[in-house]
Amino acid sequence: MNKKIRTTSQQLTQLFLTLFIIILFLVNLAFAGISTAFIYNNAHEQAEEVIDTVSDNIGGHDEHKNKKEWKLFLNAYLARQSNDAISLKTPKGKTVYSEDGEELFEKVKNHRNYNNVVFMENSVYYLRTANEDGYRISVILNVDDLFTLITHLLLAIIILNLIAIICSIPLIKRFSRKWSQPLEKIDQDIEAIEHQTTAKKKVFVPKQPAEIHHLAQSFNKLLEYQDKAIQREQQFVTDASHELKTPLAAIRGHINLIKRRGKEHPEIVAKSLQYIDSESSRMEILVNELLELGRAKKQHQSIDPIDLVPIVQKESEILEQEYDTCSVYISSPIKLFCPIEIKDFRLIVHNLLDNAAKYSQDNAKIKVELQKDNGYLILRVKDQGIGIRKENYDKIFDRFYREDQAHSSQIKGTGIGLAIVKDIVTKYHGKISVSANTPKGVIFEIKLPL
Ligand code: ADP
């Protein structure tokens, strides 16, 4: 279980070393194979040559030669210094041998023959027999010299290989370390970031290899994203506390006022209570919206499509009742189905319609368009209100952001409504955008995949 995890460098070293040894082994094997084939061919050719020459030189009358004459005749075809031999069986069945041949042939007969090669008493022989013009000619060639030469060569190569393996270890180690260096550097950076021993918020991005280059880049993007998310969360907590602190301070102020002066000046009690009532309801709205914001992000399961048209109609009616001088015009098919939770769609329509009415003067005319387009649901809310400055188009979806105009014109709000809408739309993989309406006001457009 507690097996030590090996580093990339160690793994690479082991891999390269194994590969190197396998390659060396294969090269040696090939060398051994080629040399054996060389000895074999060489012996075979020599034997053939001897047989051919002997057969070429046997005359018809050679039948009458005695054993001694045959021996002299056969000796002429053998190299003096080597321990070779020839035997010849005449058509009449007489077998004659070269010098010491009989003994050698007798020994060879008692040893096992591997493809014409015979190993005996520290010597290697090649045996070849051929029938030529009724004569049976057998040749035994001693191939010790060749064999010893090749064995020595092989031994030398094995020693060289061992030296090469020993010398290659530090070299392979160095290369492996060099190749795994980018990974090690990234690992160190990650550890430093994790333990906050560095102010750095990025890991080292090596130029090569490509995969590690991309990996480091993606990791840095992820770190950046995470950092921004943390900052956003911190900002959110600060903003939320601030937004809650203001009405709370006002409420506490009025309670203290009532405590201190309520008895002597009972007329302030009613005024302060009214103030407390309005501030606490502001807090209630804010807390509810914060709760909605938390809920809006939660991922949805697969949802059955619902008809959106009645929801838009219902929300428009509620709005017209709330803002009695405002009118909503709906343009939609009779039915339009989309897979979305009722509560989510209602919240989108409610927040957009509420803003459209809130940021318009009296007699506001709001247009709502609902349609299908290329596999998307399109919802547009158009108003003729005070509009939004173009440079603030992106900011209005941030939590707690409110345009100056809205504050100065004393329109009540928390700056969370559009953030909730954006979170819901994102949850359904949709998009929200804002643009200017003509002659004035804004158009909010929502695109949801069907
Ligand atoms: P709230 O309306 O509570 O302030 P929102 O998140 O709904 O918060 O809106 C954020 C800001 O965007 C608003 O303060 C306002 O400045 C601006 N805004 C939103 N909708 C409209 C609109 N229809 N017309 C003009 N300004 C708008």
Coordinates of N, CA and C and ligand atoms in Angstrom, one line a residue, residues 289 351-352 354-360 383 385-388 395-398 400-407 411-420 441-442 444, ligand 1:
E289 N -34.0 37.9 -2.1 CA -33.3 37.8 -3.4 C -32.0 37.1 -3.3
N351 N -38.7 39.6 -13.1 CA -37.6 40.5 -12.9 C -37.4 41.5 -14.1
L352 N -37.5 40.9 -15.3 CA -37.4 41.8 -16.5 C -38.6 42.8 -16.6
D354 N -40.5 43.8 -14.2 CA -40.5 44.7 -13.0 C -39.5 45.8 -13.3
N355 N -38.3 45.5 -13.8 CA -37.3 46.5 -14.2 C -37.8 47.4 -15.3
A356 N -38.5 46.8 -16.3 CA -39.0 47.6 -17.4 C -40.0 48.7 -16.9
A357 N -40.8 48.3 -15.9 CA -41.8 49.2 -15.4 C -41.2 50.2 -14.5
K358 N -40.2 49.7 -13.6 CA -39.6 50.5 -12.6 C -38.7 51.6 -13.2
Y359 N -38.0 51.3 -14.3 CA -37.1 52.3 -14.9 C -37.8 53.0 -16.1
S360 N -39.2 53.1 -16.0 CA -39.9 53.9 -17.0 C -40.7 54.9 -16.3
D383 N -38.7 48.1 -23.4 CA -39.3 49.2 -22.7 C -38.9 50.6 -23.3
G385 N -38.1 53.2 -21.3 CA -37.8 53.9 -20.1 C -36.5 54.7 -20.2
I386 N -35.8 54.9 -19.0 CA -34.7 55.8 -18.9 C -33.4 55.2 -19.7
G387 N -33.4 53.9 -20.0 CA -32.3 53.4 -20.7 C -31.1 53.1 -19.8
I388 N -30.1 52.5 -20.5 CA -28.8 52.2 -19.7 C -27.7 52.6 -20.6
K395 N -22.0 45.5 -16.9 CA -21.9 45.6 -15.4 C -23.3 45.3 -14.7
I396 N -24.4 45.7 -15.5 CA -25.7 45.6 -14.8 C -26.0 44.1 -14.4
F397 N -25.3 43.1 -15.0 CA -25.6 41.7 -14.6 C -24.8 41.3 -13.3
D398 N -23.9 42.2 -12.9 CA -23.1 41.9 -11.7 C -24.0 42.1 -10.4
F400 N -25.3 43.3 -7.1 CA -25.3 44.6 -6.4 C -25.0 45.8 -7.2
Y401 N -24.8 45.6 -8.5 CA -24.5 46.8 -9.4 C -25.8 47.5 -9.7
R402 N -25.8 48.9 -9.5 CA -26.9 49.7 -9.8 C -26.4 50.9 -10.6
E403 N -27.0 51.3 -11.6 CA -26.6 52.5 -12.4 C -26.8 53.7 -11.5
D404 N -25.9 54.7 -11.7 CA -26.1 56.0 -10.9 C -27.4 56.6 -11.0
Q405 N -27.9 56.6 -12.3 CA -29.2 57.2 -12.6 C -30.3 56.6 -11.7
A406 N -30.2 55.2 -11.6 CA -31.2 54.5 -10.8 C -31.2 55.0 -9.3
H407 N -29.9 55.2 -8.8 CA -29.8 55.7 -7.4 C -30.3 57.1 -7.3
I411 N -35.0 55.2 -7.4 CA -35.9 54.0 -7.7 C -35.4 52.9 -6.8
K412 N -36.3 52.2 -6.1 CA -35.9 51.2 -5.1 C -35.4 50.0 -5.8
G413 N -34.4 49.4 -5.2 CA -33.9 48.1 -5.8 C -32.6 47.7 -5.1
T414 N -32.2 46.4 -5.4 CA -31.1 45.9 -4.6 C -29.9 45.6 -5.5
G415 N -30.1 45.6 -6.8 CA -29.0 45.3 -7.7 C -28.8 43.8 -7.9
I416 N -29.7 43.0 -7.5 CA -29.5 41.6 -7.6 C -30.4 40.9 -8.6
G417 N -31.5 41.6 -9.0 CA -32.5 41.0 -9.9 C -31.9 40.5 -11.2
L418 N -31.1 41.3 -11.9 CA -30.5 40.8 -13.2 C -29.5 39.7 -13.0
A419 N -28.8 39.8 -11.8 CA -27.8 38.7 -11.5 C -28.5 37.4 -11.4
I420 N -29.7 37.4 -10.8 CA -30.5 36.1 -10.6 C -30.9 35.7 -12.0
G441 N -35.1 53.7 -24.2 CA -35.4 52.5 -23.4 C -34.4 51.4 -23.8
V442 N -34.6 50.2 -23.3 CA -33.7 49.1 -23.6 C -34.5 47.8 -24.0
F444 N -34.1 43.7 -23.5 CA -33.4 42.6 -22.9 C -33.8 41.3 -23.7
Ligands
ADP1 P1 -32.3 46.6 -9.3 O1 -33.3 46.9 -10.3 O2 -32.8 46.0 -8.0 O3 -31.4 47.7 -9.0 P2 -31.2 44.8 -11.2 O4 -30.2 43.7 -11.1 O5 -32.5 44.3 -11.6 O6 -31.3 45.5 -9.8 O7 -30.7 45.8 -12.2 C1 -29.4 46.3 -12.1 C2 -29.3 47.7 -12.7 O8 -29.5 47.7 -14.1 C3 -30.4 48.6 -12.1 O9 -30.0 49.2 -10.9 C4 -30.6 49.6 -13.2 O10 -29.6 50.6 -13.1 C5 -30.3 48.8 -14.5 N1 -31.5 48.4 -15.2 C6 -32.0 47.2 -15.2 N2 -33.1 47.1 -16.0 C7 -33.3 48.3 -16.5 C8 -34.2 48.9 -17.4 N3 -35.2 48.2 -17.9 N4 -34.0 50.2 -17.8 C9 -33.0 50.9 -17.3 N5 -32.1 50.4 -16.4 C10 -32.2 49.1 -16.0

